[in-house]
mmCIF file of C-alpha atoms and ligand atoms in Angstrom:
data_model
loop_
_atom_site.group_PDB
_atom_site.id
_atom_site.type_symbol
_atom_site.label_atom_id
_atom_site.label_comp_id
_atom_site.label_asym_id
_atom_site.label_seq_id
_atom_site.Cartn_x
_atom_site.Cartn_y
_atom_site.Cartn_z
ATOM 1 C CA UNK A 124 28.995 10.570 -10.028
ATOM 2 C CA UNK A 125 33.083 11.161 -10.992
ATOM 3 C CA UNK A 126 34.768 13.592 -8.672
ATOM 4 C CA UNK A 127 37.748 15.323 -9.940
ATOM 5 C CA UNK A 128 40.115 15.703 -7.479
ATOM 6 C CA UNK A 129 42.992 18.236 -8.252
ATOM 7 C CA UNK A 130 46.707 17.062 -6.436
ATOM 8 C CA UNK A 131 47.122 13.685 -5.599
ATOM 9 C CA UNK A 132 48.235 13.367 -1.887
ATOM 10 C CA UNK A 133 47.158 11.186 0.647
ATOM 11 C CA UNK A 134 44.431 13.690 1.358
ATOM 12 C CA UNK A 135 43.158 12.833 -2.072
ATOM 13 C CA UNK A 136 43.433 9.273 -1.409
ATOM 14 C CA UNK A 137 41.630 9.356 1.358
ATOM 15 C CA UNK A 138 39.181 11.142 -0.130
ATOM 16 C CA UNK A 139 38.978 8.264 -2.891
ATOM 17 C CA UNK A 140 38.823 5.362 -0.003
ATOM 18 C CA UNK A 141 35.868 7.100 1.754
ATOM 19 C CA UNK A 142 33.973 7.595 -1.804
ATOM 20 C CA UNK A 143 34.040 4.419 -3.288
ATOM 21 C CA UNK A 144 31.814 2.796 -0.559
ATOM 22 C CA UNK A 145 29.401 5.335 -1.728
ATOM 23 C CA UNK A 146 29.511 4.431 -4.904
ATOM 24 C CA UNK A 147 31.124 7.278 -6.617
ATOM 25 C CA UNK A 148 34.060 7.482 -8.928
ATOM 26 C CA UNK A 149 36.832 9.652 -8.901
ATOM 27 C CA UNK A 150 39.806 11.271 -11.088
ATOM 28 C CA UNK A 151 43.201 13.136 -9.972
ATOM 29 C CA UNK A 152 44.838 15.307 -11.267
ATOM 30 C CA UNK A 153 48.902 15.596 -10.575
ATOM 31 C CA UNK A 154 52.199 16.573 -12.197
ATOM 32 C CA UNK A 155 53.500 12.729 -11.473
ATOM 33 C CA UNK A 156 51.247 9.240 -11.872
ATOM 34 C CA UNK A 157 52.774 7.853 -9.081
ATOM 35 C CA UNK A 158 51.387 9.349 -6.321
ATOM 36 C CA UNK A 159 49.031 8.509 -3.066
ATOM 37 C CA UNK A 160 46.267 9.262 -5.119
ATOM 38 C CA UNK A 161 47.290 7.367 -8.363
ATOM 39 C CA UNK A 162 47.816 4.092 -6.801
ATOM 40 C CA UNK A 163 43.722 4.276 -5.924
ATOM 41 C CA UNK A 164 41.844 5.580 -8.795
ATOM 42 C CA UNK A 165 43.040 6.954 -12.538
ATOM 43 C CA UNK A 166 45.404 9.920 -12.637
ATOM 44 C CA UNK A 167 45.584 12.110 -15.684
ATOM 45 C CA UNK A 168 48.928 14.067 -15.314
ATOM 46 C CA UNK A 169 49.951 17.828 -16.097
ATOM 47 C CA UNK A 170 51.087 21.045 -14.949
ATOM 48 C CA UNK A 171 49.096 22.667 -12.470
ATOM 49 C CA UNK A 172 49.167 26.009 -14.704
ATOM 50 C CA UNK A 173 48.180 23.936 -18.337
ATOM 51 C CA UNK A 174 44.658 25.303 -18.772
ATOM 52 C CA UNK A 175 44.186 23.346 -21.421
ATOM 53 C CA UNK A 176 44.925 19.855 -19.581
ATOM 54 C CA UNK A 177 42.874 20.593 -16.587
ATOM 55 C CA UNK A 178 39.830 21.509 -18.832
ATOM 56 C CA UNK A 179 39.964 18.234 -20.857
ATOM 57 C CA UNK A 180 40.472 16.427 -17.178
ATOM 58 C CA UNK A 181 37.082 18.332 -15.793
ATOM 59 C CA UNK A 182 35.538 17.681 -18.708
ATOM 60 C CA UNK A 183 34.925 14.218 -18.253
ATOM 61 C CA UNK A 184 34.180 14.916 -14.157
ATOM 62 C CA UNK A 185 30.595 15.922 -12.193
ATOM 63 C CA UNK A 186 32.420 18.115 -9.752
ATOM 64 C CA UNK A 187 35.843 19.132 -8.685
ATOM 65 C CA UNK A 188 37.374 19.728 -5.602
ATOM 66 C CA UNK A 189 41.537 19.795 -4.381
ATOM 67 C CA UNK A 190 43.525 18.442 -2.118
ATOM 68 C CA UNK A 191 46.229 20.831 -2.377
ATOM 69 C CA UNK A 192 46.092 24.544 -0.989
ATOM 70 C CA UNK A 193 48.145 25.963 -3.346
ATOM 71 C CA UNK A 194 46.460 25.190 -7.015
ATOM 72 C CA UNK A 195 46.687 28.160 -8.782
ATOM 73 C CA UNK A 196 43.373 30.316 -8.439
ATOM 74 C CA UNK A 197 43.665 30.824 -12.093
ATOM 75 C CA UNK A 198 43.697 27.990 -12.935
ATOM 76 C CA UNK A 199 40.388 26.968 -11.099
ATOM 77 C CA UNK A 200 38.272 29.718 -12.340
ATOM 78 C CA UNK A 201 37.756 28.422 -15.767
ATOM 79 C CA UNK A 202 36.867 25.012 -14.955
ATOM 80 C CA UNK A 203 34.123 26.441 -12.220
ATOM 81 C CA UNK A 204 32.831 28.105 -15.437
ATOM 82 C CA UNK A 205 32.035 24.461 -16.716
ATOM 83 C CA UNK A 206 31.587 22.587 -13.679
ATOM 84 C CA UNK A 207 30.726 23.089 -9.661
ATOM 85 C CA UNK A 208 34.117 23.600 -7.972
ATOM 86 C CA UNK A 209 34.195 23.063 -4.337
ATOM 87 C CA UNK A 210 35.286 24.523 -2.252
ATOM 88 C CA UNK A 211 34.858 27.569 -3.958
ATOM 89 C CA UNK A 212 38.066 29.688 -5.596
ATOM 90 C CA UNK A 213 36.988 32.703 -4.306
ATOM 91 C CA UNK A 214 37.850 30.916 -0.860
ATOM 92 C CA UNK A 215 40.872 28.951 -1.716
ATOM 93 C CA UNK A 216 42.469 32.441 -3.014
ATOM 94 C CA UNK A 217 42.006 34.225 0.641
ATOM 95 C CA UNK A 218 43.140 31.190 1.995
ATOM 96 C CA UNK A 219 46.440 31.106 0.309
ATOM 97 C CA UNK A 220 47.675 34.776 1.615
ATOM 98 C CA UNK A 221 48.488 35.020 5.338
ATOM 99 C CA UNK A 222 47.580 38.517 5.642
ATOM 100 C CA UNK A 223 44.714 38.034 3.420
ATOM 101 C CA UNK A 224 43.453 35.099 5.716
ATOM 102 C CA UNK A 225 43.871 37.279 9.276
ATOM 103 C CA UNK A 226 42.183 40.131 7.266
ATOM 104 C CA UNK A 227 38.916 38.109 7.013
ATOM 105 C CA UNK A 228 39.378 37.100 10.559
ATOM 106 C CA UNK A 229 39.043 40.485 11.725
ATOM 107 C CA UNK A 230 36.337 41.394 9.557
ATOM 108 C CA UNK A 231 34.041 38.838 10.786
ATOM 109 C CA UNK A 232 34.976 39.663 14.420
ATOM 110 C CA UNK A 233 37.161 36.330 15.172
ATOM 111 C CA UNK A 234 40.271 37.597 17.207
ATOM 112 C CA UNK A 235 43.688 36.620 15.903
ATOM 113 C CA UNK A 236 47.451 37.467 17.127
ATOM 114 C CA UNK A 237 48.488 40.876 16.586
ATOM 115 C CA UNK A 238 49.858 40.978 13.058
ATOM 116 C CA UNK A 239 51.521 43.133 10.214
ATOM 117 C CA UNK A 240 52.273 42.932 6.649
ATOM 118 C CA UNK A 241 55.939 43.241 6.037
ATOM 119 C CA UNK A 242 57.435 44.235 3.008
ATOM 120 C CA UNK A 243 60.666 46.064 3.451
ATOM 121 C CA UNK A 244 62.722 46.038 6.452
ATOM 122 C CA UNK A 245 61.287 49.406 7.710
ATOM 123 C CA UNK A 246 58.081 47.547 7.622
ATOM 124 C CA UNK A 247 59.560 45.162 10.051
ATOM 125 C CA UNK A 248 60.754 47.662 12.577
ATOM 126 C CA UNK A 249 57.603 48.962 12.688
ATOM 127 C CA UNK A 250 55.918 45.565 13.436
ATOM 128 C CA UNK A 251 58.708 45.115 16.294
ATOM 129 C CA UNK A 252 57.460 48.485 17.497
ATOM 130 C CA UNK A 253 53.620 47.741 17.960
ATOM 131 C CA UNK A 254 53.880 43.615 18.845
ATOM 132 C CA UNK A 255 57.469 43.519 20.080
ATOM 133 C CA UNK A 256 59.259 40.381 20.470
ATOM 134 C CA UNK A 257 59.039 36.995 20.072
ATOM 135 C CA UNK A 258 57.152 36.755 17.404
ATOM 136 C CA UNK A 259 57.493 34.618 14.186
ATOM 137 C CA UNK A 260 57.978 35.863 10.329
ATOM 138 C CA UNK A 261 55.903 34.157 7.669
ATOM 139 C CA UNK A 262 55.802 34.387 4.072
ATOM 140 C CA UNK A 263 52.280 35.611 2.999
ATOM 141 C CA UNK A 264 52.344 32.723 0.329
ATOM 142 C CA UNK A 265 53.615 29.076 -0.030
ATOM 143 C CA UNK A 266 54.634 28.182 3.144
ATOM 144 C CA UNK A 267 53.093 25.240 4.903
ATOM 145 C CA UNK A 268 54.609 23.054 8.134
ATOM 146 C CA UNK A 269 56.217 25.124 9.420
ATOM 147 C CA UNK A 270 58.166 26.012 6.051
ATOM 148 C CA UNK A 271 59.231 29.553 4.824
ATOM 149 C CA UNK A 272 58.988 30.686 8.821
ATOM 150 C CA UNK A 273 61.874 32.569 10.523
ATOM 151 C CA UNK A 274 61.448 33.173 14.865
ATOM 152 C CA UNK A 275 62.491 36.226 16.370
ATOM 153 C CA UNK A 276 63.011 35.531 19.844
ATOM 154 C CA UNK A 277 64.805 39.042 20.145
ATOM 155 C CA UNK A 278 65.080 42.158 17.811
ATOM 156 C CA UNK A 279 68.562 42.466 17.670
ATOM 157 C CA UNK A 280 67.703 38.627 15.234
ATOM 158 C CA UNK A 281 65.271 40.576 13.052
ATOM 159 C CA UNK A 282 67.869 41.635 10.185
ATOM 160 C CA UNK A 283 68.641 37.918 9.825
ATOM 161 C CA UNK A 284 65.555 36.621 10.002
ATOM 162 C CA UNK A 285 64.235 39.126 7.464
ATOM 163 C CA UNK A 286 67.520 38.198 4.803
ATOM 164 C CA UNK A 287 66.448 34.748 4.906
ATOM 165 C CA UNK A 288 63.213 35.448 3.683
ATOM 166 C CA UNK A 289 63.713 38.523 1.693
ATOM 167 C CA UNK A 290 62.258 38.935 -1.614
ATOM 168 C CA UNK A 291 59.132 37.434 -0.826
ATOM 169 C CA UNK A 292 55.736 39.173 0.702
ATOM 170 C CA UNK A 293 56.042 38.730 4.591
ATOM 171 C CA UNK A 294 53.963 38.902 7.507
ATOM 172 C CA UNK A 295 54.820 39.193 10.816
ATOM 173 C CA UNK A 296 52.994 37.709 13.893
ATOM 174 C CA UNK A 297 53.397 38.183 17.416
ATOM 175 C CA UNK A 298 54.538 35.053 19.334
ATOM 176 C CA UNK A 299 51.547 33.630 21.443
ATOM 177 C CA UNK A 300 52.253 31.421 24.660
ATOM 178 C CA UNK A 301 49.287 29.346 24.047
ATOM 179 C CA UNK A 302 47.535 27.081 26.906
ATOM 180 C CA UNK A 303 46.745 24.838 23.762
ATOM 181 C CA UNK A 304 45.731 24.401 19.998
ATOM 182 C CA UNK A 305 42.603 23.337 18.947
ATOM 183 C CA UNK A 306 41.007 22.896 15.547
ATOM 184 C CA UNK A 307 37.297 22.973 14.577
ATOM 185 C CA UNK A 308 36.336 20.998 10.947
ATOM 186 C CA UNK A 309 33.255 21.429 9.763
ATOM 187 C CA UNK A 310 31.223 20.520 6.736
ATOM 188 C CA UNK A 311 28.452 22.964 5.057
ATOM 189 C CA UNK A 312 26.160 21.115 2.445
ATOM 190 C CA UNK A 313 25.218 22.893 -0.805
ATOM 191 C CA UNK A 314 21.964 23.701 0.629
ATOM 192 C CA UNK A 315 23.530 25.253 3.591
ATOM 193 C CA UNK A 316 23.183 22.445 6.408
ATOM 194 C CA UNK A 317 26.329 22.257 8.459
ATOM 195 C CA UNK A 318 27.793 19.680 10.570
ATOM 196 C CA UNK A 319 30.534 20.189 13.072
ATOM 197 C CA UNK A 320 32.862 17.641 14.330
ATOM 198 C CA UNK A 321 34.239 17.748 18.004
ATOM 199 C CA UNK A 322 36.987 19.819 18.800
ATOM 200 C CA UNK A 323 40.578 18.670 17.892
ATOM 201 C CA UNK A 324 43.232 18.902 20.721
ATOM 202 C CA UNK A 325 46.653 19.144 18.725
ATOM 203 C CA UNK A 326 49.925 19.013 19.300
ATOM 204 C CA UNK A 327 52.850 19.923 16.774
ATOM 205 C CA UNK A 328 56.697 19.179 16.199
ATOM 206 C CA UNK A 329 58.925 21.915 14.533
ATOM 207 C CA UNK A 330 55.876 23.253 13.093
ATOM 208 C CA UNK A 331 54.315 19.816 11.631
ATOM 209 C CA UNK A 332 51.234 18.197 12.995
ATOM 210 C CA UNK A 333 52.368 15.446 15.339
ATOM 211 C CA UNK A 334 49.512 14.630 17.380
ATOM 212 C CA UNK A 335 45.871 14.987 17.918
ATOM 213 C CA UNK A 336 43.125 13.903 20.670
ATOM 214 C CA UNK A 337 39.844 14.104 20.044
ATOM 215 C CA UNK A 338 36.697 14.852 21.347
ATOM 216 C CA UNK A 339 38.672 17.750 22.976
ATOM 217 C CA UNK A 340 35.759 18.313 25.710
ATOM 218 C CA UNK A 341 35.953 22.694 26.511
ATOM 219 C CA UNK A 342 32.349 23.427 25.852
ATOM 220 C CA UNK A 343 33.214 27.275 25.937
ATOM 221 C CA UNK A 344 36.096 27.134 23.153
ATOM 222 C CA UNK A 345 33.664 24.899 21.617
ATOM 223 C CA UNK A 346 30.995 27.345 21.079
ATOM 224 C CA UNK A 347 33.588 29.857 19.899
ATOM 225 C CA UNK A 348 35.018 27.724 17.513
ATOM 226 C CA UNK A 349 31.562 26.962 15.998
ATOM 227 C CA UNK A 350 30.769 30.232 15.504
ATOM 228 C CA UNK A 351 34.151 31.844 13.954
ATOM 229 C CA UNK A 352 34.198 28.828 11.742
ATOM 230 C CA UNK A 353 29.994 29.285 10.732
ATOM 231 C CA UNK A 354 30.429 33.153 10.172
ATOM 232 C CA UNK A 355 33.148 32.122 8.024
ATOM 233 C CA UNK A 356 31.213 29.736 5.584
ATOM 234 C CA UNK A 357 28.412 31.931 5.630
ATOM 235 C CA UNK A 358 30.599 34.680 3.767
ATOM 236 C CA UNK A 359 31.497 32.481 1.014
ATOM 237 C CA UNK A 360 28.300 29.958 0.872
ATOM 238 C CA UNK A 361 30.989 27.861 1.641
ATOM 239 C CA UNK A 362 30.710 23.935 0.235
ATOM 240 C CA UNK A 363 32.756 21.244 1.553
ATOM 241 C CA UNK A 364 34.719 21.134 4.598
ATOM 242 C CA UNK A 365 36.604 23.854 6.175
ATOM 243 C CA UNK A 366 39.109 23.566 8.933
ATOM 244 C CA UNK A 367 40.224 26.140 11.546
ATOM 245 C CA UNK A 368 43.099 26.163 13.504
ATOM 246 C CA UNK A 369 43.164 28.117 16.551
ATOM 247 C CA UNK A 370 46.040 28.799 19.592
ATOM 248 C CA UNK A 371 43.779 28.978 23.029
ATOM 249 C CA UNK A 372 44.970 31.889 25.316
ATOM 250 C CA UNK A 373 43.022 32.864 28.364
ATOM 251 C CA UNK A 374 39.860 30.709 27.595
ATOM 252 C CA UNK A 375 40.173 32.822 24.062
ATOM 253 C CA UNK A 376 40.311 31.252 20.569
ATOM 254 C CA UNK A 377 43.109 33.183 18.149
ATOM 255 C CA UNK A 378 42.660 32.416 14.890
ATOM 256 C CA UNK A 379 46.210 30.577 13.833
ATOM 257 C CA UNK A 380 44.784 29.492 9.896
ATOM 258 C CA UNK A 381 42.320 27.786 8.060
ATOM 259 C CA UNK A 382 42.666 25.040 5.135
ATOM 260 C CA UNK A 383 39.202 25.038 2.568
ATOM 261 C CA UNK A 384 40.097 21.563 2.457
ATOM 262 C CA UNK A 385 39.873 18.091 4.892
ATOM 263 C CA UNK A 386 42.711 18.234 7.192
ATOM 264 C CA UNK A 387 45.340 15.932 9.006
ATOM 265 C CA UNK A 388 43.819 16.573 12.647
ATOM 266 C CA UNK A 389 40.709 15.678 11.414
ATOM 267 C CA UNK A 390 42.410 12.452 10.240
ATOM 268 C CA UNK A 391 40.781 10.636 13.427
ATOM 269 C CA UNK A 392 37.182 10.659 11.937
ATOM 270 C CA UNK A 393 37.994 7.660 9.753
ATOM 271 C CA UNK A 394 37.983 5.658 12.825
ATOM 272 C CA UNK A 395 36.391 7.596 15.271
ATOM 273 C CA UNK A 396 33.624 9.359 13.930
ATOM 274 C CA UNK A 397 30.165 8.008 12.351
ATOM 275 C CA UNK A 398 31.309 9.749 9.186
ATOM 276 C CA UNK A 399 34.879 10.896 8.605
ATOM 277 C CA UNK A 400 35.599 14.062 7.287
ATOM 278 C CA UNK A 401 36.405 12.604 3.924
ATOM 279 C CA UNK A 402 33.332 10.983 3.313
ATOM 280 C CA UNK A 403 31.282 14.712 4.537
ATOM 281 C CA UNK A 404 33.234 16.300 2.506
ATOM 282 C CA UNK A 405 32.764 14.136 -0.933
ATOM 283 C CA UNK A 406 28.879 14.226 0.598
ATOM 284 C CA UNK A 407 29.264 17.958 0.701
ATOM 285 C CA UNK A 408 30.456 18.790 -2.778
ATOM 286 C CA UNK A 409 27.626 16.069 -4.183
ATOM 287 C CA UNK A 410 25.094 17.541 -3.088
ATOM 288 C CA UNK A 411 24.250 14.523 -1.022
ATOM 289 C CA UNK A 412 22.876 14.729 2.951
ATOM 290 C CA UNK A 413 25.710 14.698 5.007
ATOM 291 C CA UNK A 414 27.351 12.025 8.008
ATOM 292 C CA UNK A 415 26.886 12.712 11.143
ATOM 293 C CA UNK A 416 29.931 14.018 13.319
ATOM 294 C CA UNK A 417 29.542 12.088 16.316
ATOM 295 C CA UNK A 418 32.479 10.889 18.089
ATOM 296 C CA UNK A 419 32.686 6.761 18.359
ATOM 297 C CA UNK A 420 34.966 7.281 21.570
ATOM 298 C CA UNK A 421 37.883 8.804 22.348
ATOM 299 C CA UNK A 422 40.323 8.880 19.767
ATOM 300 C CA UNK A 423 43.605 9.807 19.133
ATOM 301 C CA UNK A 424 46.581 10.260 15.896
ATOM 302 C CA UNK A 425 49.730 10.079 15.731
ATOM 303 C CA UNK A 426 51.456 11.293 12.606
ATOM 304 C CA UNK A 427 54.387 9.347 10.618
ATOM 305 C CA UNK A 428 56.601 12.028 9.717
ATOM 306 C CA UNK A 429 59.899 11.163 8.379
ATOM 307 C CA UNK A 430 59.716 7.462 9.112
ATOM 308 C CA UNK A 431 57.437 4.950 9.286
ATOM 309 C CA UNK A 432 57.474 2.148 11.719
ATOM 310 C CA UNK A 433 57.225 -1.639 9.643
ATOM 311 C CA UNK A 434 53.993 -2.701 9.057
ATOM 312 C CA UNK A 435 54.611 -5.499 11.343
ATOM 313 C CA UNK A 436 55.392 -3.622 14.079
ATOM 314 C CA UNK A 437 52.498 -1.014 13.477
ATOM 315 C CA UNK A 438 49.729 -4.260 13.375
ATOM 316 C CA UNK A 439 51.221 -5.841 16.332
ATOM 317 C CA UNK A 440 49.525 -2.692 18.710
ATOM 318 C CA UNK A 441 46.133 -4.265 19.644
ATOM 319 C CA UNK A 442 43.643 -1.619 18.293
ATOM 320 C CA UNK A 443 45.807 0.412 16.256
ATOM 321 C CA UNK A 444 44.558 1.651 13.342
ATOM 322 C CA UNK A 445 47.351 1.862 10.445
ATOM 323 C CA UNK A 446 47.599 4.371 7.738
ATOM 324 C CA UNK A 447 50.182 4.011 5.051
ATOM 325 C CA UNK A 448 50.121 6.413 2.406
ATOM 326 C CA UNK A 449 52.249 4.754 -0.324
ATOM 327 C CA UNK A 450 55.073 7.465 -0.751
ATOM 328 C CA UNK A 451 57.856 5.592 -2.443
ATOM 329 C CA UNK A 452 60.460 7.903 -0.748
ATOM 330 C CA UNK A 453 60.750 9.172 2.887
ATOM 331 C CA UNK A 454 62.671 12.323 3.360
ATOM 332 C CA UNK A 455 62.991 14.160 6.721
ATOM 333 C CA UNK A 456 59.261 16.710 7.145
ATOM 334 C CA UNK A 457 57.366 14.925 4.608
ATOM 335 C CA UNK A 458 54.553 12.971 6.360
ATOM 336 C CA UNK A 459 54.312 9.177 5.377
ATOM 337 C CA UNK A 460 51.495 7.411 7.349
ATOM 338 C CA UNK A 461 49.017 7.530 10.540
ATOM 339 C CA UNK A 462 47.900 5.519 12.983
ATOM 340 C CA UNK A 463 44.717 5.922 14.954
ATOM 341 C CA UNK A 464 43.637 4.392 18.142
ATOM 342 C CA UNK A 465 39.606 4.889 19.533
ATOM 343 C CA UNK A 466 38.813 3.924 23.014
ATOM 344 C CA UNK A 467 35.771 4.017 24.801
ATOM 345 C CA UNK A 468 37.285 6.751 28.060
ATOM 346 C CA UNK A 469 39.792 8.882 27.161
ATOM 347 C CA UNK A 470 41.880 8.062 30.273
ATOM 348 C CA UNK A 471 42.049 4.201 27.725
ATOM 349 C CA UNK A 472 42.871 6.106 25.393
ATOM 350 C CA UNK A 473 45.964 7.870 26.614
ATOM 351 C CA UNK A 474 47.237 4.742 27.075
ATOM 352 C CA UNK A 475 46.957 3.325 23.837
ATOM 353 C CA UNK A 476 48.052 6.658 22.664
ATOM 354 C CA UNK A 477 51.968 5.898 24.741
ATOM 355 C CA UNK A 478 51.758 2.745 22.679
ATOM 356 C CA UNK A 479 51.097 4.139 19.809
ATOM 357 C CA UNK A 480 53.576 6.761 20.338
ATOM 358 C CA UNK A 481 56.311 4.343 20.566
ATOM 359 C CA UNK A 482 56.091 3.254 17.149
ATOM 360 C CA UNK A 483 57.890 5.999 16.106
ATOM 361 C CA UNK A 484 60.861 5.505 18.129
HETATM 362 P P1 AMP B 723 51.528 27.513 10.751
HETATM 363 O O1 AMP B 723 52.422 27.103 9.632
HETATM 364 O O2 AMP B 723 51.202 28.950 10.793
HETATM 365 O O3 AMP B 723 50.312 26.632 10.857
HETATM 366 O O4 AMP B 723 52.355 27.201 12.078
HETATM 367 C C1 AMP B 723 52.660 25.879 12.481
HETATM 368 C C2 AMP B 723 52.750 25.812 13.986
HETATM 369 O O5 AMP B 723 53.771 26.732 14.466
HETATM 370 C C3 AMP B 723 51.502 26.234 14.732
HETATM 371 O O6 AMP B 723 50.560 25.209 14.810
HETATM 372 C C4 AMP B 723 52.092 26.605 16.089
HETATM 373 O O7 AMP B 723 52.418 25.450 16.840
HETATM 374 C C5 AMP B 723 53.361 27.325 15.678
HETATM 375 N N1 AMP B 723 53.060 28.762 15.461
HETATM 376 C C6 AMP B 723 52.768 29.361 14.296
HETATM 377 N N2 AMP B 723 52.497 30.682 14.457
HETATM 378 C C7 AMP B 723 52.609 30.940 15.774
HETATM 379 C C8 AMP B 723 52.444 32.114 16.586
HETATM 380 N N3 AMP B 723 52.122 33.302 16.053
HETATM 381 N N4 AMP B 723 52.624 31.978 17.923
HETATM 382 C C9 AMP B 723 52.960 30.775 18.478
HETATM 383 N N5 AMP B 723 53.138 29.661 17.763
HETATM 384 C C10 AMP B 723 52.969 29.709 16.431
#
């Protein structure tokens, strides 16, 4: 079976490492050959808008899936005509609007922070009005780690914050003083099985993943998570793995955003799950019986972002598991590595988790 995996990341590449145990092939798809992805498997390279290209690259492929969030919709939807696409576009294309995203939320009950589209500065006022301040302004599109995000910690900041966004759609959000974030992957199988991984615990830096514990052990938020995240998949007869984020306030899950895709906090299920998400996920869009989502331990993952310690230092932590995704450049945001550690208590755990920690210093 060839997989055709659009955007060549390290999400990709991942993807590719779990799959080839199992026997099955797999393509990318990128602008550039060298890549994460390219230095794994075969790359065909094009624009992510050349129709043409990407039909000649799914011709030769079983199934396609992404590892980028922001393929263009239309560029999917012919392929799916030829071949199974998974996650679905229909999916991907709420996914990639803020206000579309919270929409859905709402539909299907799951509660989210208070939010408004903004399109002209009125708009804004207005959106001051109801949620007040602090609260954060997003572009509906595009932005990702924190990018294309202005805070307004007061209103008189609101015309500034709104200038250095302008022109684009906007929505604002009101500023939640979470207790914690948690994220809930989950895998649904074409025939509609799903399996559910623990609860994530994370933590982020300036807006970029920077750490995550796992099993996160709040049975309640579990059970909340599990259902937002099921009445989600059931809209779409979703196939693949989805991933949730939520802020925790008052023993309540908010909705934060979701990704149709695997996802860097579930990046400890390599190591510390039976399956990893990447391997349920390839299992998924196959049409194969998926892992099982048991925990091994208690893990946790620190992110390289940045930086990346020397491989020397990284393998000299007993236990650590090291991730190097093969970027040839490091610039400041863009995320360069992992490292894992799985213990068998979590209180071990937190203390591999200082040494792992120190790596990036
Ligand atoms: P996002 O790009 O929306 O995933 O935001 C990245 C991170 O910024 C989140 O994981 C939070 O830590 C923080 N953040 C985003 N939106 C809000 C919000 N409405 N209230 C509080 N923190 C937020």
């Amino acid at each position: 079976m060839r997989i055709g995996i659009i955007g060549a990341g390290q999400l990709g590449r991942m993807l590719a490492e779990a799959g080839h145990p199992l026997g099955l092939e797999f393509r990318f798809y990128d602008r550039v050959a060298d890549t994460p992805g390219g230095q794994v498997a075969p790359i065909v390279t094009g624009e992510f808008d050349d129709h043409r290209r990407l039909a000649e690259f799914a011709q030769g492929c079983d199934v396609v899936t992404f590892d980028w969030e922001n393929v263009p919709v239309d560029s999917l939807t012919p392929i799916a005509k030829r071949v199974p696409v998974y996650p679905q576009p229909e999916i991907l294309a709420v996914a990639q609007d803020r206000l579309s995203e919270k929409t859905l939320f709402r539909e299907l009950g799951i509660p989210t922070p208070g939010f408004a589209p903004v399109d002209h500065r009125a708009d804004l006022d207005k959106a001051l009005e109801a949620f007040g301040a602090p609260g954060i302004l997003k572009t509906r599109r595009l932005g990702y780690d924190g990018k294309g995000q202005a805070r307004i910690m007061k209103r008189k900041e609101a015309g500034a914050a709104f200038d250095s966004l302008a022109g684009q759609a906007l929505i604002y959000e009101e500023f939640v003083r979470f207790t914690r974030e948690v994220s809930m992957i989950a895998a649904r199988s074409i025939s509609g099985e799903i399996a559910y991984y623990p609860l994530s615990e994370n933590v982020h830096a300036k807006g970029i993943l920077d750490e995550t514990r796992a099993p996160a052990r709040y049975p309640a938020l579990e059970r909340q998570a599990r259902r937002h995240v099921r009445a989600i998949m059931q809209r779409f007869g979703y196939v693949g793995i989805l991933t949730v984020e939520f802020f925790v306030k008052d023993g309540i899950l908010l909705a934060n955003e979701m990704a149709p895709r695997v996802h860097n906090s579930g990046h400890w299920t390599i190591e510390g799950a039976v399956s990893s998400q990447f391997e349920n996920h390839l299992r998924a869009i196959g049409g194969l019986p998926l892992g099982l989502t048991d925990a091994r331990g208690h893990s946790a993952m620190v992110n390289f972002v940045g930086s990346m310690p020397t491989r020397e230092r990284a393998l000299a932590v007993k236990g650590l598991h090291f991730h190097d995704y093969g970027k040839r450049e490091a610039r400041p945001g863009r995320k360069l590595g992992h490292a894992t550690v799985v213990a068998s208590s979590a209180k071990t755990r937190d203390l591999a988790l200082v040494r792992a920690r120190r790596l990036k210093k």
